[in-house]
Tab-separated table of C-alpha atoms in Angstrom:
chain	number	residue	atom	x	y	z
A	721	MET	CA	105.160	63.399	112.135
A	722	ALA	CA	106.339	62.356	115.327
A	723	SER	CA	103.962	60.214	117.436
A	724	PRO	CA	104.198	57.030	119.366
A	725	ARG	CA	101.395	56.329	117.149
A	726	LEU	CA	104.419	55.404	114.972
A	727	GLU	CA	105.656	52.958	116.885
A	728	THR	CA	102.637	51.269	117.527
A	729	TYR	CA	101.881	50.643	114.242
A	730	CYS	CA	105.019	48.458	114.230
A	731	CYS	CA	103.038	45.722	116.613
A	732	PRO	CA	101.077	43.116	114.327
A	733	ASN	CA	98.267	43.290	116.837
A	734	ARG	CA	98.253	47.022	117.022
A	735	ASP	CA	94.829	48.511	118.807
A	736	ALA	CA	92.245	49.982	115.837
A	737	ALA	CA	92.664	53.460	117.265
A	738	THR	CA	95.963	53.199	115.683
A	739	GLN	CA	95.332	51.450	112.885
A	740	LEU	CA	92.274	53.528	111.804
A	741	VAL	CA	95.001	56.827	111.810
A	742	MET	CA	97.932	54.577	109.710
A	743	ASN	CA	95.529	53.157	107.287
A	744	PHE	CA	93.492	56.642	106.429
A	745	GLN	CA	94.960	57.281	102.469
A	746	PRO	CA	98.989	56.535	103.484
A	747	GLU	CA	99.609	57.618	100.246
A	748	VAL	CA	98.620	61.108	100.537
A	749	PHE	CA	99.493	60.937	104.259
A	750	CYS	CA	103.653	60.270	103.565
A	751	GLY	CA	103.361	62.156	100.587
A	752	VAL	CA	101.987	65.505	102.882
A	753	CYS	CA	104.981	64.162	105.102
A	754	ILE	CA	107.453	64.774	102.409
A	755	GLY	CA	106.340	67.576	101.042
A	756	SER	CA	106.040	70.201	104.302
A	757	ALA	CA	109.098	67.622	105.682
A	758	SER	CA	111.456	68.929	102.838
A	759	VAL	CA	110.129	72.390	103.048
A	760	SER	CA	111.160	73.206	106.226
A	761	LEU	CA	114.492	71.869	105.539
A	762	LEU	CA	115.064	73.536	102.839
A	763	LEU	CA	114.431	77.327	104.519
A	764	THR	CA	115.251	75.917	107.768
A	765	ILE	CA	119.076	75.657	106.231
A	766	LEU	CA	118.881	78.750	104.259
A	767	GLN	CA	118.112	80.330	107.303
A	768	LEU	CA	121.156	79.752	109.140
A	769	LEU	CA	123.811	80.018	106.236
A	770	PRO	CA	125.930	82.947	106.447
A	771	LYS	CA	124.020	85.717	104.133
A	772	LYS	CA	125.975	88.281	101.641
A	773	GLY	CA	126.037	91.989	102.098
A	774	GLN	CA	126.410	91.491	106.798
A	775	SER	CA	129.552	92.792	107.898
A	776	PRO	CA	131.161	90.508	110.459
A	777	ARG	CA	130.915	91.042	114.190
A	778	LYS	CA	132.029	89.784	116.855
A	779	MET	CA	131.482	88.849	120.501
A	780	PRO	CA	133.856	87.736	122.985
A	781	LYS	CA	132.979	84.585	123.847
A	782	ALA	CA	129.863	81.792	122.781
A	783	SER	CA	126.899	82.080	124.535
A	784	SER	CA	125.536	78.832	125.559
A	785	SER	CA	122.068	80.392	124.279
A	786	SER	CA	123.248	80.470	120.717
A	787	THR	CA	124.663	77.676	121.109
A	788	ILE	CA	120.767	76.103	122.341
A	789	LEU	CA	119.196	77.588	119.570
A	790	LEU	CA	121.890	76.008	116.988
A	791	LEU	CA	121.218	72.399	118.408
A	792	ILE	CA	117.088	72.672	118.764
A	793	SER	CA	117.338	73.675	114.303
A	794	ILE	CA	119.672	70.553	114.156
A	795	CYS	CA	117.286	68.681	116.324
A	796	ASP	CA	114.834	69.567	114.021
A	797	ILE	CA	116.580	68.800	110.573
A	798	LEU	CA	117.945	65.913	111.804
A	799	GLY	CA	114.118	64.652	112.603
A	800	GLY	CA	112.683	66.093	109.040
A	801	LEU	CA	115.278	64.222	107.438
A	802	GLY	CA	114.226	60.712	109.394
A	803	MET	CA	110.401	61.662	108.177
A	804	ILE	CA	111.548	62.005	104.493
A	805	PHE	CA	113.076	58.562	105.021
A	806	ARG	CA	110.383	57.091	106.390
A	807	SER	CA	107.057	58.062	104.098
A	808	SER	CA	109.534	57.830	101.083
A	809	VAL	CA	110.248	54.268	101.822
A	810	TRP	CA	105.971	53.601	103.130
A	811	LEU	CA	105.075	55.664	99.277
A	812	GLY	CA	107.909	53.650	96.886
A	813	PHE	CA	108.543	50.367	98.553
A	814	PRO	CA	104.739	49.168	99.797
A	815	GLY	CA	105.182	45.372	99.471
A	816	PHE	CA	107.801	45.920	101.908
A	817	ILE	CA	105.787	48.189	104.952
A	818	ALA	CA	102.975	45.306	104.247
A	819	ASN	CA	105.045	42.543	105.549
A	820	ILE	CA	104.896	44.859	108.870
A	821	SER	CA	101.378	43.484	109.296
A	822	VAL	CA	102.338	39.956	109.081
A	823	VAL	CA	102.355	37.941	111.851
A	824	ASN	CA	104.799	35.685	113.468
A	825	GLY	CA	106.277	36.790	110.276
A	826	THR	CA	109.799	35.329	109.116
A	827	ASP	CA	111.367	38.534	107.185
A	828	MET	CA	111.965	41.220	110.785
A	829	TRP	CA	113.607	43.792	108.271
A	830	PRO	CA	110.188	45.662	107.718
A	831	SER	CA	109.782	45.075	111.592
A	832	ALA	CA	112.987	46.431	112.044
A	833	PHE	CA	113.272	49.908	109.715
A	834	CYS	CA	109.514	50.547	111.102
A	835	VAL	CA	111.223	50.399	114.973
A	836	GLY	CA	114.137	52.114	113.948
A	837	SER	CA	112.849	54.892	111.817
A	838	ALA	CA	110.495	55.699	113.782
A	839	MET	CA	112.872	56.056	117.076
A	840	TRP	CA	114.851	58.055	115.579
A	841	ILE	CA	111.999	60.605	114.345
A	842	GLN	CA	110.700	60.775	118.863
A	843	LEU	CA	114.023	60.548	120.087
A	844	LEU	CA	115.183	63.798	117.456
A	845	TYR	CA	111.664	65.555	118.559
A	846	SER	CA	112.377	64.809	122.000
A	847	ALA	CA	115.671	65.871	122.457
A	848	GLY	CA	114.482	68.786	120.494
A	849	PHE	CA	111.947	69.663	123.422
A	850	TRP	CA	114.405	69.182	125.936
A	851	TRP	CA	116.851	72.239	124.361
A	852	LEU	CA	113.866	74.231	124.066
A	853	PHE	CA	113.521	73.868	128.441
A	854	CYS	CA	117.166	74.256	128.352
A	855	TYR	CA	116.900	77.471	126.020
A	856	ALA	CA	114.443	78.945	128.914
A	857	VAL	CA	116.419	77.553	131.875
A	858	ASP	CA	119.480	79.788	130.668
A	859	SER	CA	117.689	82.400	129.588
A	860	TYR	CA	116.708	82.861	133.262
A	861	LEU	CA	120.260	81.434	134.234
A	862	VAL	CA	121.946	84.335	131.929
A	863	VAL	CA	120.204	87.301	133.007
A	864	ARG	CA	120.696	85.902	136.710
A	865	ARG	CA	124.359	85.514	135.961
A	866	SER	CA	124.672	82.250	136.787
A	867	ALA	CA	125.009	80.155	133.509
A	868	GLY	CA	128.207	80.467	131.302
A	869	LEU	CA	129.414	78.268	128.280
A	870	SER	CA	130.424	75.750	130.974
A	871	THR	CA	126.754	74.825	131.694
A	872	ILE	CA	126.124	73.372	128.217
A	873	VAL	CA	127.886	70.378	128.977
A	874	LEU	CA	125.392	69.496	131.808
A	875	TYR	CA	122.555	70.885	128.984
A	876	HIS	CA	124.107	68.322	127.212
A	877	MET	CA	124.292	65.867	129.452
A	878	MET	CA	120.218	65.963	130.725
A	879	THR	CA	119.293	66.481	127.137
A	880	TRP	CA	120.542	63.517	125.252
A	881	GLY	CA	120.619	61.250	128.705
A	882	LEU	CA	116.608	62.275	129.301
A	883	ALA	CA	115.676	61.913	125.732
A	884	VAL	CA	117.914	58.390	125.545
A	885	MET	CA	116.346	56.856	128.377
A	886	LEU	CA	112.472	58.046	128.428
A	887	CYS	CA	112.840	56.806	124.060
A	888	GLY	CA	114.347	53.300	125.115
A	889	GLU	CA	112.197	52.393	128.363
A	890	GLY	CA	108.931	53.446	126.686
A	891	ILE	CA	110.207	51.435	123.386
A	892	ALA	CA	111.050	48.611	125.907
A	893	LEU	CA	107.807	48.562	127.407
A	894	LEU	CA	105.996	48.472	124.483
A	895	TYR	CA	107.534	45.845	122.722
A	896	TYR	CA	107.894	43.884	126.170
A	897	PRO	CA	108.374	40.747	126.067
A	898	SER	CA	108.498	40.511	122.295
A	899	LEU	CA	107.425	42.677	119.510
A	900	SER	CA	104.499	40.777	118.193
A	901	SER	CA	102.539	40.812	121.707
A	902	CYS	CA	103.399	44.512	122.346
A	903	GLU	CA	99.587	45.539	121.978
A	904	ASN	CA	98.471	43.038	124.721
A	905	GLY	CA	97.156	45.643	127.158
A	906	LEU	CA	97.214	49.088	127.691
A	907	GLU	CA	100.067	48.224	130.415
A	908	HIS	CA	102.273	48.502	128.081
A	909	ALA	CA	100.930	51.284	125.710
A	910	ILE	CA	100.153	53.620	128.388
A	911	PRO	CA	104.039	53.918	129.669
A	912	HIS	CA	105.069	54.755	125.742
A	913	TYR	CA	102.957	57.303	125.471
A	914	ILE	CA	103.344	59.451	128.712
A	915	THR	CA	107.035	59.011	128.181
A	916	THR	CA	106.887	60.522	124.717
A	917	TYR	CA	104.603	63.340	126.010
A	918	ALA	CA	106.480	64.068	129.169
A	919	PRO	CA	108.733	66.511	127.277
A	920	LEU	CA	106.267	68.266	125.216
A	921	LEU	CA	104.325	69.118	128.046
A	922	LEU	CA	106.951	70.362	130.080
A	923	VAL	CA	107.628	72.573	127.685
A	924	LEU	CA	104.242	73.597	126.976
A	925	VAL	CA	104.243	74.533	131.472
A	926	VAL	CA	106.932	75.175	132.457
A	927	ASN	CA	108.729	77.282	129.281
A	928	PRO	CA	105.999	80.575	129.363
A	929	ILE	CA	106.782	80.627	133.979
A	930	LEU	CA	110.834	80.670	133.431
A	931	PHE	CA	109.960	83.056	129.907
A	932	ARG	CA	107.797	85.637	131.833
A	933	ARG	CA	110.500	85.625	135.295
A	934	THR	CA	112.791	86.444	132.495
A	935	VAL	CA	111.328	89.207	131.282
A	936	SER	CA	110.873	90.939	134.895
A	937	ALA	CA	114.450	90.521	135.643
A	938	VAL	CA	115.447	91.680	133.111
A	939	ALA	CA	113.400	94.430	133.521
A	940	SER	CA	115.046	94.517	136.702
A	941	LEU	CA	118.225	94.846	135.532
A	942	LEU	CA	118.052	97.350	132.267
A	943	LYS	CA	116.425	99.816	135.561
A	944	GLY	CA	119.330	98.740	137.659
A	945	ARG	CA	121.749	99.584	134.799
A	946	GLN	CA	122.109	103.620	135.411
A	947	GLY	CA	118.826	103.894	137.880
A	948	ILE	CA	116.467	104.594	134.836
A	949	TYR	CA	113.653	103.290	132.603
A	950	THR	CA	114.773	104.482	129.530
A	951	GLU	CA	112.175	104.132	126.440
A	952	ASN	CA	114.875	102.829	124.417
A	953	GLU	CA	114.866	100.215	127.119
A	954	ARG	CA	111.248	99.423	127.549
A	955	ARG	CA	111.297	98.980	123.781
A	956	LEU	CA	114.091	96.363	124.666
A	957	GLY	CA	112.172	94.802	127.417
A	958	THR	CA	109.219	94.493	124.494
A	959	GLU	CA	110.512	92.701	122.829
A	960	ILE	CA	112.338	90.167	124.080
A	961	GLN	CA	109.225	89.282	126.114
A	962	ILE	CA	107.836	89.516	121.901
A	963	ARG	CA	110.811	86.976	121.014
A	964	PHE	CA	109.409	84.538	123.394
A	965	PHE	CA	105.716	84.460	123.057
A	966	LYS	CA	106.651	83.978	119.185
A	967	ILE	CA	108.857	80.912	120.500
A	968	MET	CA	106.173	79.535	122.798
A	969	LEU	CA	103.420	80.252	119.704
A	970	VAL	CA	105.332	78.251	117.056
A	971	PHE	CA	105.464	75.110	119.856
A	972	VAL	CA	101.739	75.154	120.573
A	973	ILE	CA	100.839	75.552	116.642
A	974	CYS	CA	103.096	72.361	115.968
A	975	TRP	CA	102.291	70.424	118.820
A	976	SER	CA	98.659	70.606	120.016
A	977	SER	CA	97.535	68.815	117.070
A	978	ASN	CA	99.109	66.055	118.592
A	979	ILE	CA	98.209	66.428	122.140
A	980	ILE	CA	94.337	66.100	120.536
A	981	ASN	CA	94.205	63.796	118.388
A	982	GLU	CA	95.854	61.737	121.173
A	983	SER	CA	93.514	62.171	123.426
A	984	LEU	CA	90.749	61.638	120.610
A	985	LEU	CA	92.848	58.309	119.471
A	986	PHE	CA	92.424	57.053	123.620
A	987	TYR	CA	89.145	57.506	123.794
A	988	LEU	CA	88.370	55.474	120.558
A	989	GLU	CA	90.411	52.644	122.323
A	990	MET	CA	88.309	53.131	125.152
A	991	GLN	CA	85.509	51.842	123.466
A	992	PRO	CA	83.958	48.458	122.512
A	993	ASP	CA	83.739	48.669	119.136
A	994	ILE	CA	85.078	52.299	117.047
A	995	ASN	CA	82.900	52.119	114.010
A	996	GLU	CA	79.714	53.291	115.746
A	997	THR	CA	78.067	54.949	113.829
A	998	PRO	CA	77.383	57.342	117.812
A	999	LEU	CA	81.223	57.910	117.199
A	1000	LYS	CA	81.399	59.294	113.443
A	1001	ASN	CA	82.682	62.597	114.077
A	1002	ILE	CA	85.458	61.551	117.089
A	1003	ARG	CA	86.785	59.280	113.919
A	1004	SER	CA	86.352	62.227	111.491
A	1005	ALA	CA	88.526	64.726	114.044
A	1006	ALA	CA	90.818	61.813	114.333
A	1007	LEU	CA	91.654	61.246	110.898
A	1008	ILE	CA	91.631	65.933	109.809
A	1009	THR	CA	93.782	66.498	112.850
A	1010	TRP	CA	96.482	63.393	111.912
A	1011	ILE	CA	96.668	64.830	108.354
A	1012	ILE	CA	97.695	68.718	110.439
A	1013	MET	CA	99.866	66.686	112.462
A	1014	GLY	CA	101.604	65.478	108.922
A	1015	VAL	CA	101.643	69.080	108.167
A	1016	LEU	CA	102.443	71.011	111.245
A	1017	ASN	CA	105.028	68.972	112.666
A	1018	PRO	CA	107.674	68.800	110.436
A	1019	MET	CA	107.434	72.800	109.772
A	1020	GLN	CA	108.509	73.256	113.314
A	1021	GLY	CA	112.237	73.444	112.405
A	1022	PHE	CA	112.190	76.439	109.543
A	1023	LEU	CA	109.012	78.464	111.939
A	1024	PHE	CA	112.078	78.168	115.233
A	1025	THR	CA	114.392	79.836	113.409
A	1026	LEU	CA	111.837	82.868	112.254
A	1027	ALA	CA	111.132	83.041	115.522
A	1028	PHE	CA	114.863	83.043	116.657
A	1029	TYR	CA	116.373	85.276	114.348
A	1030	GLY	CA	113.087	86.891	112.047
A	1031	TRP	CA	113.678	86.275	108.238
A	1032	THR	CA	117.580	86.544	107.252
A	1033	GLY	CA	116.984	87.046	103.462
A	1034	TRP	CA	117.751	85.534	100.448
A	1035	ARG	CA	121.121	85.988	99.891
A	1036	VAL	CA	123.331	83.148	100.796
A	1037	ASP	CA	126.925	83.879	100.950
A	1038	LEU	CA	129.338	80.763	100.676
A	1039	LYS	CA	132.542	82.545	100.850
A	1040	TRP	CA	133.740	79.565	103.021
A	1041	ARG	CA	137.039	80.733	103.325
A	1042	LYS	CA	136.798	84.221	104.528
A	1043	ARG	CA	134.981	83.183	108.214
A	1044	GLU	CA	133.917	80.708	110.485
A	1045	ILE	CA	130.969	78.376	109.735
A	1046	ALA	CA	128.396	77.552	112.738
A	1047	TRP	CA	129.779	74.210	113.110
A	1048	GLU	CA	133.380	75.643	113.704
A	1049	SER	CA	132.230	78.790	115.805
A	1050	MET	CA	130.373	76.955	118.570
A	1051	SER	CA	133.791	75.721	119.916
A	1052	SER	CA	135.668	78.865	118.954
A	1053	SER	CA	136.562	82.006	121.205
A	1054	THR	CA	134.606	83.863	119.021
A	1055	VAL	CA	132.194	83.501	116.251
A	1056	GLY	CA	131.053	85.872	113.183
A	1057	GLU	CA	127.825	86.859	112.895
A	1058	ASN	CA	126.847	85.735	109.906
A	1059	ALA	CA	127.751	82.014	110.288
A	1060	TYR	CA	124.777	81.878	112.296
A	1061	PRO	CA	122.893	84.399	113.942
A	1062	SER	CA	124.470	85.148	117.293
A	1063	PRO	CA	124.539	87.956	119.481
A	1064	VAL	CA	126.771	90.431	118.933
A	1065	ASN	CA	129.464	92.804	121.033
A	1066	TYR	CA	128.974	95.914	120.255
A	1067	GLN	CA	132.125	96.846	123.227
A	1068	SER	CA	134.839	94.651	121.058
A	1069	ASN	CA	137.070	97.487	120.549
A	1070	ILE	CA	136.467	99.422	124.206
A	1071	HIS	CA	140.165	100.335	126.327
A	1072	GLU	CA	140.839	97.418	128.464
A	1073	SER	CA	140.597	99.993	131.325
A	1074	LYS	CA	137.214	101.084	130.044
A	1075	LYS	CA	136.166	97.296	130.394
A	1076	ILE	CA	137.603	97.044	134.053
A	1077	SER	CA	135.330	100.333	135.126
A	1078	THR	CA	132.100	99.285	133.738
A	1079	THR	CA	132.089	95.613	134.518
A	1080	ASP	CA	128.707	95.171	135.581
A	1081	SER	CA	127.576	97.603	132.829
A	1082	GLN	CA	129.066	94.917	130.363
A	1083	GLN	CA	127.723	91.939	132.513
A	1084	THR	CA	124.331	93.012	131.687
A	1085	ASP	CA	124.727	94.582	128.732
A	1086	GLU	CA	125.779	91.006	127.223
A	1087	ALA	CA	123.311	89.347	129.146
A	1088	ILE	CA	121.002	91.124	127.556
A	1089	SER	CA	122.722	91.063	123.849
A	1090	MET	CA	122.526	87.190	124.439
A	1091	LEU	CA	118.481	86.742	124.200
A	1092	SER	CA	117.665	89.723	121.696
A	1093	GLU	CA	120.459	88.140	119.159
A	1094	GLY	CA	119.487	88.144	115.560
A	1095	ASN	CA	117.487	91.208	116.313
A	1096	THR	CA	119.317	94.086	114.972
A	1097	SER	CA	117.289	96.815	116.377
A	1098	SER	CA	117.571	95.623	119.519
A	1099	ASP	CA	121.051	95.121	119.181
A	1100	GLU	CA	121.862	98.838	118.048
A	1101	ARG	CA	118.671	100.436	120.905
A	1102	LEU	CA	121.046	98.209	123.426
A	1103	THR	CA	124.279	99.517	122.213
A	1104	ARG	CA	123.070	102.825	122.288
A	1105	SER	CA	121.430	103.756	126.074
A	1106	SER	CA	125.087	101.324	127.460
A	1107	PRO	CA	127.094	103.643	129.394
A	1108	ILE	CA	130.155	102.427	127.819
A	1109	TYR	CA	128.520	104.034	124.242
A	1110	GLN	CA	127.786	107.467	125.941
A	1111	GLY	CA	130.720	107.804	127.530
A	1112	TRP	CA	132.830	107.505	124.161
């Protein structure tokens, strides 16, 4: 799981609240993390692999939205691998991990592993948060016809730049002036917690607002395309709204336990003695949410693919030579749906003269198609309601 307590535990003189959760059934907790991360990792990769029985369809250009969705999944996969590696070492080499607690120890490798693995997990999940924020921004800009492939470069700069900067700043303040004195006062810990939870809270607060504005803009586009708002277009708008709702629902389910747990642990840190009897229920709640975090945090990757694409099936097609794969199509001018779920180009065989006469309608259909990617029924309704389709 991803928590700033992972970095705090690397300090030999860690606070009592961190000691409480990290020492609570560590074998069980690491086993839960390995199991949840492994299941999520395998199912996420299964979701992204091409499937048999699907006819390839192409679009004129790869959308930045589809690239962002793939990058979110990649961040989740790499973050899950970090959890599996860290928990496996924790279980397999208890003597190695025990040296982390040695004050003024001469062996720095345990502390280096502790800090490095914790930073890897935090950085990847923080980048995933920023990519999710970029997806909300891009969805709104696509509908407003202000985004394109060129913006993906800006998203890369913002996402990785902010993730590295915040992670590095938080770690530097936590471990200043040295690893052995990183927890001597809250002035070291609080900035680290803020930099960890800032992107998470940003997604929780800002993304619903951007999604709501995008849904409103989609409704306006659908009305303006033909001057009427048919039942098919109303259903398409509803499905896009449901898609955004699923994304936020997964995010809230996977990360609300982190906010609750951190609030409880921070309250315990404020007490002179966390082992007092009146604090028993708070300690129990903190330990329960700690285990829940180990289950839900790694599952975000798989649950997000369900929200993005739906269930893509079990029948994997490994005939790579016949089609582009996901990481190749990102840099190509065309992309196959079987590489990974992607927007549908339902106008690929239209004559050039018809394309010129219906440019505005195409731009509207392409923008909405990007938002409904991976949803076959939505794409079919959008095709049939298109004035180009009706004019054939």
